[in-house]
Short mmCIF file of C-alpha atoms and ligand atoms in Angstrom, two decimals:
data_model
loop_
_atom_site.label_atom_id
_atom_site.label_comp_id
_atom_site.label_asym_id
_atom_site.label_seq_id
_atom_site.Cartn_x
_atom_site.Cartn_y
_atom_site.Cartn_z
CA UNK A 1 -23.86 -20.84 -35.98
CA UNK A 2 -25.39 -18.40 -37.80
CA UNK A 3 -22.87 -15.89 -40.34
CA UNK A 4 -23.22 -13.13 -38.40
CA UNK A 5 -22.04 -15.11 -35.30
CA UNK A 6 -19.38 -16.86 -37.80
CA UNK A 7 -18.33 -13.03 -38.77
CA UNK A 8 -17.96 -12.21 -35.48
CA UNK A 9 -15.83 -14.95 -34.23
CA UNK A 10 -13.36 -14.45 -37.53
CA UNK A 11 -13.03 -10.04 -35.71
CA UNK A 12 -11.58 -12.20 -32.67
CA UNK A 13 -9.49 -14.80 -34.41
CA UNK A 14 -5.70 -15.11 -33.54
CA UNK A 15 -2.78 -17.49 -35.28
CA UNK A 16 -0.10 -19.10 -34.03
CA UNK A 17 2.90 -19.00 -35.93
CA UNK A 18 4.87 -21.38 -33.80
CA UNK A 19 5.59 -25.30 -34.70
CA UNK A 20 3.81 -27.79 -32.59
CA UNK A 21 6.75 -29.97 -31.76
CA UNK A 22 6.61 -32.47 -28.97
CA UNK A 23 3.19 -31.30 -27.03
CA UNK A 24 3.90 -27.62 -27.16
CA UNK A 25 4.05 -24.86 -29.52
CA UNK A 26 7.76 -24.10 -29.54
CA UNK A 27 9.24 -20.74 -31.54
CA UNK A 28 10.57 -21.56 -35.07
CA UNK A 29 14.02 -20.08 -35.49
CA UNK A 30 14.15 -16.49 -36.44
CA UNK A 31 14.41 -15.99 -40.48
CA UNK A 32 14.67 -13.07 -42.47
CA UNK A 33 12.77 -15.07 -44.32
CA UNK A 34 8.95 -15.01 -43.97
CA UNK A 35 5.72 -15.43 -45.82
CA UNK A 36 2.11 -14.25 -45.21
CA UNK A 37 -1.50 -15.97 -44.96
CA UNK A 38 -3.49 -14.09 -47.12
CA UNK A 39 -7.93 -14.29 -46.50
CA UNK A 40 -8.56 -14.86 -50.43
CA UNK A 41 -12.13 -13.28 -49.67
CA UNK A 42 -10.62 -10.29 -48.98
CA UNK A 43 -7.43 -10.14 -49.69
CA UNK A 44 -6.38 -9.20 -46.33
CA UNK A 45 -3.04 -10.12 -44.43
CA UNK A 46 -3.93 -12.59 -41.72
CA UNK A 47 -0.44 -13.75 -40.30
CA UNK A 48 3.59 -13.47 -40.75
CA UNK A 49 5.08 -16.75 -40.50
CA UNK A 50 8.97 -17.31 -40.44
CA UNK A 51 10.04 -19.48 -43.58
CA UNK A 52 11.12 -22.18 -41.37
CA UNK A 53 14.17 -24.22 -41.15
CA UNK A 54 15.79 -27.71 -41.53
CA UNK A 55 17.08 -27.14 -37.67
CA UNK A 56 13.14 -26.58 -36.81
CA UNK A 57 12.26 -29.97 -38.82
CA UNK A 58 15.46 -31.97 -36.97
CA UNK A 59 14.18 -31.07 -33.81
CA UNK A 60 10.62 -32.19 -34.46
CA UNK A 61 12.01 -35.22 -35.98
CA UNK A 62 13.92 -36.08 -33.07
CA UNK A 63 11.26 -35.85 -30.85
CA UNK A 64 9.35 -38.40 -33.13
CA UNK A 65 11.61 -40.50 -33.06
CA UNK A 66 12.12 -40.39 -29.57
CA UNK A 67 7.93 -40.70 -29.05
CA UNK A 68 8.08 -43.64 -31.72
CA UNK A 69 10.32 -45.74 -29.25
CA UNK A 70 9.34 -44.57 -25.68
CA UNK A 71 5.69 -44.37 -26.22
CA UNK A 72 3.82 -45.43 -29.13
CA UNK A 73 5.07 -48.20 -31.42
CA UNK A 74 5.91 -50.58 -28.80
CA UNK A 75 2.22 -49.90 -26.95
CA UNK A 76 -0.85 -51.91 -26.66
CA UNK A 77 -2.96 -51.87 -29.82
CA UNK A 78 -6.02 -51.20 -27.90
CA UNK A 79 -4.30 -47.88 -26.30
CA UNK A 80 -3.73 -46.67 -29.13
CA UNK A 81 -7.14 -47.17 -30.71
CA UNK A 82 -8.72 -45.36 -27.47
CA UNK A 83 -6.29 -42.64 -27.64
CA UNK A 84 -7.20 -42.36 -31.53
CA UNK A 85 -10.87 -42.07 -30.52
CA UNK A 86 -10.42 -39.71 -28.46
CA UNK A 87 -8.75 -37.66 -29.96
CA UNK A 88 -10.94 -38.04 -33.11
CA UNK A 89 -13.99 -36.87 -30.40
CA UNK A 90 -11.92 -33.93 -29.33
CA UNK A 91 -11.56 -33.08 -33.50
CA UNK A 92 -15.21 -33.22 -33.48
CA UNK A 93 -15.79 -31.10 -30.60
CA UNK A 94 -13.39 -28.01 -31.78
CA UNK A 95 -15.06 -28.26 -35.23
CA UNK A 96 -16.14 -24.96 -35.50
CA UNK A 97 -12.72 -23.84 -34.72
CA UNK A 98 -11.39 -25.83 -37.67
CA UNK A 99 -13.89 -24.68 -40.06
CA UNK A 100 -13.65 -20.91 -39.10
CA UNK A 101 -9.21 -21.31 -39.57
CA UNK A 102 -9.63 -23.28 -42.87
CA UNK A 103 -12.45 -20.84 -44.20
CA UNK A 104 -10.29 -17.73 -43.48
CA UNK A 105 -6.99 -19.13 -44.86
CA UNK A 106 -7.63 -20.69 -47.99
CA UNK A 107 -11.64 -19.25 -48.33
CA UNK A 108 -13.42 -22.52 -48.32
CA UNK A 109 -17.04 -21.58 -47.06
CA UNK A 110 -17.51 -22.34 -43.55
CA UNK A 111 -20.43 -24.69 -44.21
CA UNK A 112 -18.34 -27.10 -46.55
CA UNK A 113 -15.75 -26.66 -44.08
CA UNK A 114 -17.69 -28.19 -41.63
CA UNK A 115 -18.49 -30.94 -43.71
CA UNK A 116 -15.05 -31.81 -44.49
CA UNK A 117 -14.25 -31.88 -41.16
CA UNK A 118 -17.20 -34.40 -40.65
CA UNK A 119 -15.52 -36.48 -43.12
CA UNK A 120 -11.93 -36.27 -41.56
CA UNK A 121 -13.09 -37.28 -38.34
CA UNK A 122 -14.40 -40.47 -39.83
CA UNK A 123 -11.06 -41.05 -41.12
CA UNK A 124 -9.69 -40.46 -37.98
CA UNK A 125 -12.23 -42.89 -36.58
CA UNK A 126 -12.22 -45.81 -38.86
CA UNK A 127 -8.24 -45.99 -38.66
CA UNK A 128 -8.28 -45.85 -34.80
CA UNK A 129 -10.65 -48.63 -34.86
CA UNK A 130 -8.41 -50.59 -37.28
CA UNK A 131 -5.07 -50.11 -35.01
CA UNK A 132 -6.33 -53.15 -32.96
CA UNK A 133 -6.97 -55.37 -36.49
CA UNK A 134 -3.65 -55.21 -37.76
CA UNK A 135 -2.56 -58.82 -37.91
CA UNK A 136 0.52 -60.76 -39.10
CA UNK A 137 0.64 -64.42 -41.12
CA UNK A 138 2.13 -67.66 -40.31
CA UNK A 139 4.01 -68.66 -43.64
CA UNK A 140 3.35 -72.18 -45.51
CA UNK A 141 6.80 -73.47 -44.27
CA UNK A 142 8.26 -77.16 -43.51
CA UNK A 143 6.33 -77.57 -40.00
CA UNK A 144 9.46 -80.57 -39.59
CA UNK A 145 11.70 -77.51 -39.81
CA UNK A 146 10.10 -74.74 -37.12
CA UNK A 147 7.52 -71.94 -37.78
CA UNK A 148 8.28 -68.68 -39.90
CA UNK A 149 6.15 -65.51 -39.18
CA UNK A 150 5.64 -62.28 -40.98
CA UNK A 151 5.14 -59.63 -38.81
CA UNK A 152 3.60 -56.27 -39.80
CA UNK A 153 5.65 -53.09 -38.15
CA UNK A 154 5.43 -49.55 -38.08
CA UNK A 155 7.94 -47.85 -40.13
CA UNK A 156 9.03 -44.93 -37.42
CA UNK A 157 9.05 -41.66 -38.20
CA UNK A 158 6.24 -40.34 -41.19
CA UNK A 159 7.17 -36.47 -42.75
CA UNK A 160 3.37 -35.87 -44.43
CA UNK A 161 3.31 -32.67 -47.01
CA UNK A 162 0.30 -31.91 -47.51
CA UNK A 163 -1.37 -28.57 -49.78
CA UNK A 164 -4.27 -26.42 -49.33
CA UNK A 165 -7.51 -27.57 -50.78
CA UNK A 166 -8.79 -29.79 -48.25
CA UNK A 167 -6.76 -28.64 -45.08
CA UNK A 168 -8.29 -30.94 -42.47
CA UNK A 169 -9.32 -33.85 -44.55
CA UNK A 170 -5.66 -34.32 -46.34
CA UNK A 171 -4.06 -33.76 -42.69
CA UNK A 172 -6.21 -36.49 -41.40
CA UNK A 173 -5.87 -38.91 -44.30
CA UNK A 174 -2.26 -38.90 -43.65
CA UNK A 175 -1.82 -39.29 -40.06
CA UNK A 176 -4.66 -41.76 -39.69
CA UNK A 177 -3.56 -44.91 -40.44
CA UNK A 178 0.08 -43.76 -40.11
CA UNK A 179 -1.05 -43.04 -35.91
CA UNK A 180 -3.37 -45.98 -36.34
CA UNK A 181 -0.21 -48.25 -37.20
CA UNK A 182 2.41 -47.47 -34.73
CA UNK A 183 4.42 -44.80 -36.51
CA UNK A 184 5.26 -40.76 -35.25
CA UNK A 185 4.34 -37.89 -37.51
CA UNK A 186 5.82 -34.56 -38.37
CA UNK A 187 3.43 -32.86 -40.83
CA UNK A 188 4.50 -29.81 -42.91
CA UNK A 189 1.09 -28.22 -43.79
CA UNK A 190 0.74 -26.02 -47.27
CA UNK A 191 2.01 -22.45 -45.78
CA UNK A 192 -1.35 -21.26 -47.50
CA UNK A 193 -3.35 -23.02 -44.96
CA UNK A 194 -1.14 -23.99 -41.67
CA UNK A 195 -3.32 -23.04 -38.97
CA UNK A 196 -5.35 -26.13 -38.67
CA UNK A 197 -3.01 -28.36 -38.59
CA UNK A 198 -1.33 -26.38 -35.70
CA UNK A 199 -4.82 -27.08 -33.96
CA UNK A 200 -4.94 -30.61 -34.70
CA UNK A 201 -1.64 -31.04 -33.07
CA UNK A 202 -3.04 -28.93 -29.97
CA UNK A 203 -5.96 -31.29 -29.69
CA UNK A 204 -3.99 -34.54 -30.07
CA UNK A 205 -2.81 -33.68 -26.94
CA UNK A 206 -5.20 -32.36 -25.36
CA UNK A 207 -7.09 -35.55 -26.24
CA UNK A 208 -4.13 -37.70 -24.07
CA UNK A 209 -1.45 -38.78 -27.38
CA UNK A 210 1.64 -38.97 -25.73
CA UNK A 211 4.04 -36.10 -26.50
CA UNK A 212 5.87 -36.36 -29.55
CA UNK A 213 3.04 -38.20 -31.17
CA UNK A 214 1.84 -35.72 -33.64
CA UNK A 215 4.10 -32.98 -34.58
CA UNK A 216 3.80 -29.99 -36.67
CA UNK A 217 6.57 -27.71 -38.80
CA UNK A 218 4.79 -24.61 -40.91
CA UNK A 219 6.69 -23.42 -43.11
CA UNK A 220 7.90 -23.06 -47.20
CA UNK A 221 8.26 -25.75 -49.29
CA UNK A 222 11.64 -25.12 -50.14
CA UNK A 223 12.72 -24.82 -46.74
CA UNK A 224 10.71 -27.17 -44.18
CA UNK A 225 9.11 -29.29 -46.91
CA UNK A 226 12.72 -30.15 -48.79
CA UNK A 227 14.17 -30.48 -45.05
CA UNK A 228 11.59 -33.20 -43.82
CA UNK A 229 11.54 -35.27 -47.36
CA UNK A 230 15.47 -34.69 -47.76
CA UNK A 231 15.90 -36.08 -43.59
CA UNK A 232 17.54 -39.04 -43.11
CA UNK A 233 15.92 -40.37 -40.33
CA UNK A 234 12.47 -40.15 -41.52
CA UNK A 235 11.27 -43.51 -42.78
CA UNK A 236 8.25 -42.39 -44.65
CA UNK A 237 6.88 -39.93 -46.98
CA UNK A 238 3.35 -39.37 -47.54
CA UNK A 239 2.76 -36.61 -50.03
CA UNK A 240 0.05 -34.87 -51.19
CA UNK A 241 0.03 -31.85 -53.64
CA UNK A 242 1.18 -31.66 -57.74
CA UNK A 243 2.41 -33.60 -59.68
CA UNK A 244 5.88 -31.59 -60.30
CA UNK A 245 6.38 -31.43 -56.42
CA UNK A 246 5.78 -34.63 -55.93
CA UNK A 247 8.29 -35.74 -58.50
CA UNK A 248 10.52 -33.68 -56.56
CA UNK A 249 9.92 -36.17 -53.41
CA UNK A 250 11.38 -39.33 -55.34
CA UNK A 251 14.44 -37.32 -55.91
CA UNK A 252 14.42 -36.09 -51.94
CA UNK A 253 14.27 -39.50 -51.61
CA UNK A 254 16.87 -40.86 -53.56
CA UNK A 255 19.32 -38.09 -52.93
CA UNK A 256 18.82 -39.02 -48.55
CA UNK A 257 18.14 -42.33 -47.03
CA UNK A 258 16.24 -44.29 -49.79
CA UNK A 259 12.70 -43.51 -48.06
CA UNK A 260 9.89 -44.88 -48.96
CA UNK A 261 7.67 -42.39 -50.63
CA UNK A 262 3.50 -42.05 -51.02
CA UNK A 263 2.31 -39.80 -53.33
CA UNK A 264 -1.48 -38.63 -54.34
CA UNK A 265 -0.69 -36.20 -56.69
CA UNK A 266 -2.44 -34.22 -59.82
CA UNK A 267 -5.40 -35.33 -61.88
CA UNK A 268 -7.35 -34.72 -64.85
CA UNK A 269 -10.35 -36.37 -64.35
CA UNK A 270 -12.66 -37.10 -67.69
CA UNK A 271 -16.40 -37.93 -67.15
CA UNK A 272 -18.58 -39.40 -69.70
CA UNK A 273 -21.86 -39.14 -70.28
CA UNK A 274 -23.98 -41.59 -72.71
CA UNK A 275 -27.12 -40.74 -74.32
CA UNK A 276 -28.77 -43.87 -72.48
CA UNK A 277 -28.05 -41.40 -69.39
CA UNK A 278 -29.57 -38.26 -70.36
CA UNK A 279 -32.84 -38.65 -68.59
CA UNK A 280 -31.20 -39.11 -65.15
CA UNK A 281 -32.93 -37.32 -62.22
CA UNK A 282 -29.95 -34.98 -60.89
CA UNK A 283 -27.84 -35.69 -64.04
CA UNK A 284 -26.63 -31.83 -64.36
CA UNK A 285 -26.37 -31.22 -60.77
CA UNK A 286 -24.52 -34.18 -60.44
CA UNK A 287 -21.94 -33.05 -63.66
CA UNK A 288 -21.68 -29.63 -62.49
CA UNK A 289 -20.87 -30.38 -58.58
CA UNK A 290 -18.16 -32.84 -59.54
CA UNK A 291 -16.19 -29.64 -61.21
CA UNK A 292 -17.09 -26.84 -59.58
CA UNK A 293 -17.35 -27.76 -55.68
CA UNK A 294 -14.67 -26.23 -53.58
CA UNK A 295 -14.09 -24.02 -56.56
CA UNK A 296 -12.53 -26.54 -58.98
CA UNK A 297 -9.38 -26.98 -56.63
CA UNK A 298 -10.16 -30.58 -55.71
CA UNK A 299 -7.97 -33.52 -56.86
CA UNK A 300 -10.13 -35.57 -58.44
CA UNK A 301 -12.55 -32.97 -59.74
CA UNK A 302 -14.40 -34.24 -63.19
CA UNK A 303 -12.43 -31.37 -65.42
CA UNK A 304 -12.98 -33.17 -69.12
CA UNK A 305 -16.70 -33.79 -69.80
CA UNK A 306 -16.70 -36.25 -72.40
CA UNK A 307 -20.14 -36.24 -73.94
CA UNK A 308 -21.76 -38.20 -76.61
CA UNK A 309 -22.14 -35.95 -79.45
CA UNK A 310 -26.13 -36.54 -80.00
CA UNK A 311 -26.80 -34.94 -77.01
CA UNK A 312 -24.16 -32.36 -76.03
CA UNK A 313 -25.81 -29.62 -76.35
CA UNK A 314 -28.44 -30.53 -74.02
CA UNK A 315 -25.88 -31.65 -71.82
CA UNK A 316 -24.17 -28.40 -71.55
CA UNK A 317 -27.20 -26.29 -70.98
CA UNK A 318 -28.41 -28.39 -67.96
CA UNK A 319 -25.26 -27.86 -66.32
CA UNK A 320 -25.26 -23.99 -67.16
CA UNK A 321 -28.35 -23.83 -65.58
CA UNK A 322 -26.75 -26.19 -62.30
CA UNK A 323 -23.68 -23.82 -61.98
CA UNK A 324 -25.27 -20.91 -61.22
CA UNK A 325 -24.67 -21.95 -57.17
CA UNK A 326 -20.88 -22.28 -57.42
CA UNK A 327 -20.38 -18.44 -57.86
CA UNK A 328 -17.83 -17.21 -55.24
CA UNK A 329 -19.57 -16.16 -52.13
CA UNK A 330 -18.80 -15.06 -48.33
CA UNK A 331 -17.25 -17.94 -47.10
CA UNK A 332 -18.59 -16.89 -43.87
CA UNK A 333 -22.19 -16.66 -45.24
CA UNK A 334 -23.78 -19.80 -44.14
CA UNK A 335 -25.37 -19.92 -47.37
CA UNK A 336 -22.40 -19.66 -49.80
CA UNK A 337 -21.87 -23.14 -51.59
CA UNK A 338 -18.31 -21.41 -52.82
CA UNK A 339 -15.43 -18.96 -51.97
CA UNK A 340 -12.98 -17.25 -53.77
CA UNK A 341 -10.03 -19.53 -55.38
CA UNK A 342 -7.17 -19.79 -52.78
CA UNK A 343 -4.65 -17.31 -53.56
CA UNK A 344 -3.52 -14.32 -56.08
CA UNK A 345 -1.48 -17.17 -57.96
CA UNK A 346 -4.03 -19.26 -57.87
CA UNK A 347 -6.45 -16.47 -59.62
CA UNK A 348 -3.41 -15.54 -62.09
CA UNK A 349 -3.11 -19.45 -63.33
CA UNK A 350 -7.17 -19.96 -63.63
CA UNK A 351 -7.40 -17.17 -65.54
CA UNK A 352 -4.29 -18.04 -67.80
CA UNK A 353 -5.28 -21.03 -68.64
CA UNK A 354 -8.76 -19.66 -69.84
CA UNK A 355 -7.11 -17.21 -71.79
CA UNK A 356 -4.63 -19.55 -73.65
CA UNK A 357 -7.61 -21.42 -74.55
CA UNK A 358 -9.67 -18.88 -76.16
CA UNK A 359 -6.95 -17.90 -77.72
CA UNK A 360 -6.35 -21.31 -79.78
CA UNK A 361 -9.91 -21.20 -80.64
CA UNK A 362 -11.73 -22.57 -77.85
CA UNK A 363 -15.42 -21.19 -77.32
CA UNK A 364 -16.80 -20.24 -73.49
CA UNK A 365 -20.02 -21.94 -73.28
CA UNK A 366 -20.37 -20.36 -69.49
CA UNK A 367 -18.80 -17.74 -67.89
CA UNK A 368 -16.76 -14.79 -68.59
CA UNK A 369 -13.03 -16.42 -68.21
CA UNK A 370 -11.98 -13.38 -65.98
CA UNK A 371 -11.65 -12.75 -62.00
CA UNK A 372 -14.00 -10.87 -60.81
CA UNK A 373 -13.61 -7.37 -59.88
CA UNK A 374 -12.42 -6.31 -56.05
CA UNK A 375 -10.13 -7.60 -53.21
CA UNK A 376 -10.82 -11.06 -53.46
CA UNK A 377 -9.88 -13.45 -55.64
CA UNK A 378 -13.05 -14.76 -57.13
CA UNK A 379 -13.35 -16.67 -60.12
CA UNK A 380 -16.86 -18.00 -61.25
CA UNK A 381 -17.58 -21.21 -63.16
CA UNK A 382 -16.34 -21.62 -67.21
CA UNK A 383 -17.44 -24.28 -69.38
CA UNK A 384 -15.33 -24.16 -72.79
CA UNK A 385 -16.48 -25.93 -75.97
CA UNK A 386 -14.92 -26.80 -78.98
CA UNK A 387 -11.36 -27.68 -77.35
CA UNK A 388 -8.58 -29.42 -78.85
CA UNK A 389 -7.06 -32.65 -77.34
CA UNK A 390 -3.30 -31.12 -77.56
CA UNK A 391 -4.90 -28.09 -75.78
CA UNK A 392 -3.24 -27.16 -72.42
CA UNK A 393 -7.29 -26.95 -70.75
CA UNK A 394 -7.37 -30.79 -71.78
CA UNK A 395 -4.15 -31.71 -70.61
CA UNK A 396 -3.21 -30.15 -67.79
CA UNK A 397 -4.51 -29.87 -64.38
CA UNK A 398 -6.11 -26.24 -63.79
CA UNK A 399 -7.60 -26.73 -60.19
CA UNK A 400 -10.27 -23.85 -60.77
CA UNK A 401 -13.61 -24.29 -61.89
CA UNK A 402 -13.10 -24.62 -65.76
CA UNK A 403 -15.31 -27.36 -67.44
CA UNK A 404 -13.59 -28.42 -70.91
CA UNK A 405 -16.10 -30.23 -72.88
CA UNK A 406 -15.51 -32.97 -75.68
CA UNK A 407 -17.88 -34.93 -77.69
CA UNK A 408 -18.08 -38.72 -79.08
CA UNK A 409 -19.65 -40.91 -81.55
CA UNK A 410 -18.50 -44.46 -80.08
CA UNK A 411 -17.45 -45.96 -77.15
CA UNK A 412 -13.62 -47.05 -78.00
CA UNK A 413 -13.63 -43.23 -78.81
CA UNK A 414 -14.81 -42.01 -75.42
CA UNK A 415 -12.08 -44.47 -73.88
CA UNK A 416 -8.97 -43.20 -75.30
CA UNK A 417 -10.38 -39.52 -75.01
CA UNK A 418 -10.45 -40.74 -71.20
CA UNK A 419 -7.05 -42.33 -71.06
CA UNK A 420 -5.42 -39.58 -73.07
CA UNK A 421 -4.19 -37.55 -70.59
CA UNK A 422 -0.83 -38.18 -68.10
CA UNK A 423 -3.39 -38.66 -64.90
CA UNK A 424 -5.00 -41.31 -63.45
CA UNK A 425 -6.71 -40.18 -60.72
CA UNK A 426 -10.25 -40.97 -61.06
CA UNK A 427 -13.13 -41.19 -63.52
CA UNK A 428 -17.12 -41.03 -64.04
CA UNK A 429 -19.24 -42.69 -66.68
CA UNK A 430 -22.72 -42.53 -66.80
CA UNK A 431 -24.72 -45.16 -68.32
CA UNK A 432 -27.54 -47.52 -67.78
CA UNK A 433 -25.98 -49.93 -70.18
CA UNK A 434 -24.35 -53.19 -68.30
CA UNK A 435 -22.16 -54.60 -70.77
CA UNK A 436 -21.04 -51.31 -71.43
CA UNK A 437 -20.34 -50.40 -67.74
CA UNK A 438 -18.66 -53.47 -67.33
CA UNK A 439 -16.25 -52.96 -69.97
CA UNK A 440 -15.83 -49.60 -69.24
CA UNK A 441 -14.76 -50.38 -65.53
CA UNK A 442 -11.81 -52.60 -67.19
CA UNK A 443 -10.35 -50.37 -70.17
CA UNK A 444 -10.38 -46.74 -68.07
CA UNK A 445 -6.99 -46.06 -66.51
CA UNK A 446 -7.67 -44.83 -63.03
CA UNK A 447 -7.74 -45.37 -59.37
CA UNK A 448 -11.16 -44.50 -58.67
CA UNK A 449 -14.07 -44.78 -60.97
CA UNK A 450 -17.99 -44.41 -60.83
CA UNK A 451 -19.70 -46.08 -62.84
CA UNK A 452 -23.27 -43.90 -62.41
CA UNK A 453 -26.91 -44.79 -63.28
CA UNK A 454 -27.81 -42.04 -60.48
CA UNK A 455 -26.81 -39.14 -59.22
CA UNK A 456 -26.65 -40.22 -55.54
CA UNK A 457 -23.41 -39.51 -53.14
CA UNK A 458 -20.70 -41.74 -53.68
CA UNK A 459 -19.25 -43.76 -50.71
CA UNK A 460 -17.28 -42.04 -48.00
CA UNK A 461 -13.47 -42.10 -48.88
CA UNK A 462 -12.42 -44.31 -45.92
CA UNK A 463 -14.75 -46.62 -46.71
CA UNK A 464 -13.13 -48.50 -49.67
CA UNK A 465 -8.93 -48.74 -50.97
CA UNK A 466 -7.78 -47.20 -54.06
CA UNK A 467 -4.82 -46.54 -55.53
CA UNK A 468 -3.92 -43.73 -58.44
CA UNK A 469 -2.64 -44.77 -61.84
CA UNK A 470 -0.15 -43.46 -64.30
CA UNK A 471 1.55 -40.13 -63.21
CA UNK A 472 -1.28 -39.25 -60.75
CA UNK A 473 1.18 -41.09 -57.79
CA UNK A 474 0.93 -44.37 -56.31
CA UNK A 475 0.34 -45.95 -52.60
CA UNK A 476 -3.07 -47.16 -51.50
CA UNK A 477 -5.99 -44.96 -49.46
CA UNK A 478 -8.70 -45.64 -48.02
CA UNK A 479 -10.17 -49.12 -46.63
CA UNK A 480 -8.30 -51.63 -44.60
CA UNK A 481 -5.56 -51.92 -47.36
CA UNK A 482 -4.75 -48.01 -46.47
CA UNK A 483 -3.02 -49.57 -43.23
CA UNK A 484 -0.37 -51.12 -45.41
CA UNK A 485 1.80 -48.11 -46.78
CA UNK A 486 2.38 -47.44 -43.14
CA UNK A 487 3.43 -50.97 -41.90
CA UNK A 488 6.22 -52.84 -43.07
CA UNK A 489 6.44 -56.72 -43.49
CA UNK A 490 9.69 -58.46 -41.36
CA UNK A 491 10.00 -62.23 -41.82
CA UNK A 492 10.63 -64.53 -37.94
CA UNK A 493 12.02 -67.75 -38.78
CA UNK A 494 11.81 -70.23 -35.27
CA UNK A 495 14.11 -73.23 -36.84
CA UNK A 496 14.42 -76.37 -34.59
CA UNK A 497 16.22 -79.30 -34.95
P1 NAD B 501 2.06 -27.86 -53.94
O1 NAD B 501 2.65 -28.96 -54.89
O2 NAD B 501 2.32 -26.98 -54.47
O3 NAD B 501 2.64 -28.36 -52.58
C1 NAD B 501 1.93 -29.29 -51.90
C2 NAD B 501 3.11 -29.11 -50.64
O4 NAD B 501 4.14 -29.47 -50.64
C3 NAD B 501 3.15 -28.06 -49.80
O5 NAD B 501 2.88 -28.01 -48.58
C4 NAD B 501 4.51 -27.28 -50.15
O6 NAD B 501 4.19 -26.27 -48.99
C5 NAD B 501 5.01 -28.46 -50.14
N1 NAD B 501 6.31 -28.19 -51.42
C6 NAD B 501 6.17 -27.80 -52.31
N2 NAD B 501 7.59 -27.38 -52.86
C7 NAD B 501 8.46 -27.95 -51.87
C8 NAD B 501 9.44 -28.55 -52.22
N3 NAD B 501 10.36 -28.02 -53.28
N4 NAD B 501 9.91 -29.49 -51.47
C9 NAD B 501 9.23 -29.98 -50.16
N5 NAD B 501 7.87 -29.46 -50.20
C10 NAD B 501 7.15 -28.75 -50.97
O7 NAD B 501 0.66 -28.24 -54.10
P2 NAD B 501 -0.74 -27.46 -53.72
O8 NAD B 501 -0.89 -26.00 -54.73
O9 NAD B 501 -0.52 -27.12 -52.65
O10 NAD B 501 -1.71 -27.98 -53.90
C11 NAD B 501 -2.60 -28.14 -55.16
C12 NAD B 501 -2.05 -30.28 -55.85
O11 NAD B 501 -2.58 -31.21 -54.60
C13 NAD B 501 -2.91 -29.74 -56.67
O12 NAD B 501 -1.88 -30.44 -58.32
C14 NAD B 501 -3.82 -31.45 -56.23
O13 NAD B 501 -4.22 -32.15 -57.65
C15 NAD B 501 -3.03 -31.84 -55.92
N6 NAD B 501 -3.92 -33.01 -54.83
C16 NAD B 501 -3.84 -34.18 -54.73
C17 NAD B 501 -4.52 -34.86 -53.97
C18 NAD B 501 -4.76 -36.60 -54.21
O14 NAD B 501 -4.82 -37.14 -53.25
N7 NAD B 501 -4.32 -37.09 -55.20
C19 NAD B 501 -5.40 -34.47 -52.91
C20 NAD B 501 -5.27 -33.19 -53.04
C21 NAD B 501 -4.77 -32.06 -53.43
#
């Protein structure tokens, strides 16, 4: 589709403000409290949603429980697999509709939203295919006594609370394995970007998933999110979002039924560049992409560059040259790589971090550190040098296109810097030295480590299993082990005389 065609479609787009519960759109309880979705590229209001309530959540959980018991958990794995494959195909066929909704609501350029959609569909397909590969175990007990099995069964109702930065991908990362394993799901999408999740549930029903298997309740975190996390009949919670909210999920679980919680939260991921990597083709472009892509709103953004001192100037000037393409453009323009940040609050947050760092002595090596004038929430890439380990821009997640550059002279110092935050989501090290690579892989505390000798694309996330370290969360995502989070183990003993 061309840019004028996207703009034409955008003019005629409409937004559902209901919940999707039990296979149909259902109006949410009227509420004095509402929230607006806003196009961050223009500042225009798109729609007004009711805040959502505990009653709305309760209706969705009841329907999900009934679907779990009657239609889904006890169904043949092959049936679930075929339903989910059809679902993935239908999502793929509506790619432009999904991309446009996310683009309008959170500012992702349509081309990038289509790329995200393709990854989300891969993820759904991978787990659809896994539905009939969940094997149990035979325990090595004394055969003279009987036989002991371990069955792997779904939990029941999974509550999924997701953020706005990859609305489709992160919703599918929760529902793909959860549904394949036989659970039913209630999703609470972010109030910034609720519409693609609603369409996802609509498409699931059109694809033949039984009513109530996938439900969506849009609303605020404090109303719908809290009610879902506190619900006594939700068996498992999948949370993706900020570290602060993630910690609340653990409290909610403790205050309710002690439900199992999977947490995928914040990061402050390091990227280490050693001298021998300086000539790798595409290095500067890759360094820029890994922090500025999606306007820096990526949980695994490599927002800390740790570079060997002797090559720091050369590397920083390479990044400056490569960063131009990440200036925010019109999300409906096919050529845009980045759009605005997702909201006014996000713009204020990112600007405040850069201001604070400059006041503490950091130096701007790229960018102005100010939002761009106009109605949209645009903020161009920033590179900060002369940062100190105690500065907030080095320790805290900014979630914007801001790179903090530190230098080191020896491997030990690089590892100490890499492991010096409260997070442990991901890390990259660029080296051609095998000995160094092997040691770094062991010494860096992160759930996903790339040791790079080339700027080639990384593997697709459904292909491997990883779990966050430290304050970045817990619970395995991806690969066959990604199913583990959604099945419980039940021992059954057959005892004979
Ligand atoms: P957020 O924590 O503000 O919101 C996430 C979700 O939680 C939203 O749906 C929100 O409505 C809900 N929520 C907020 N307060 C709540 C409450 N009190 N009770 C229940 N639900 C509540 O995060 P965000 O700003 O939407 O997303 C950005 C964050 O997400 C970043 O920190 C980023 O690192 C993180 N993230 C992590 C991963 C990962 O895989 N680790 C992936 C993407 C994003």
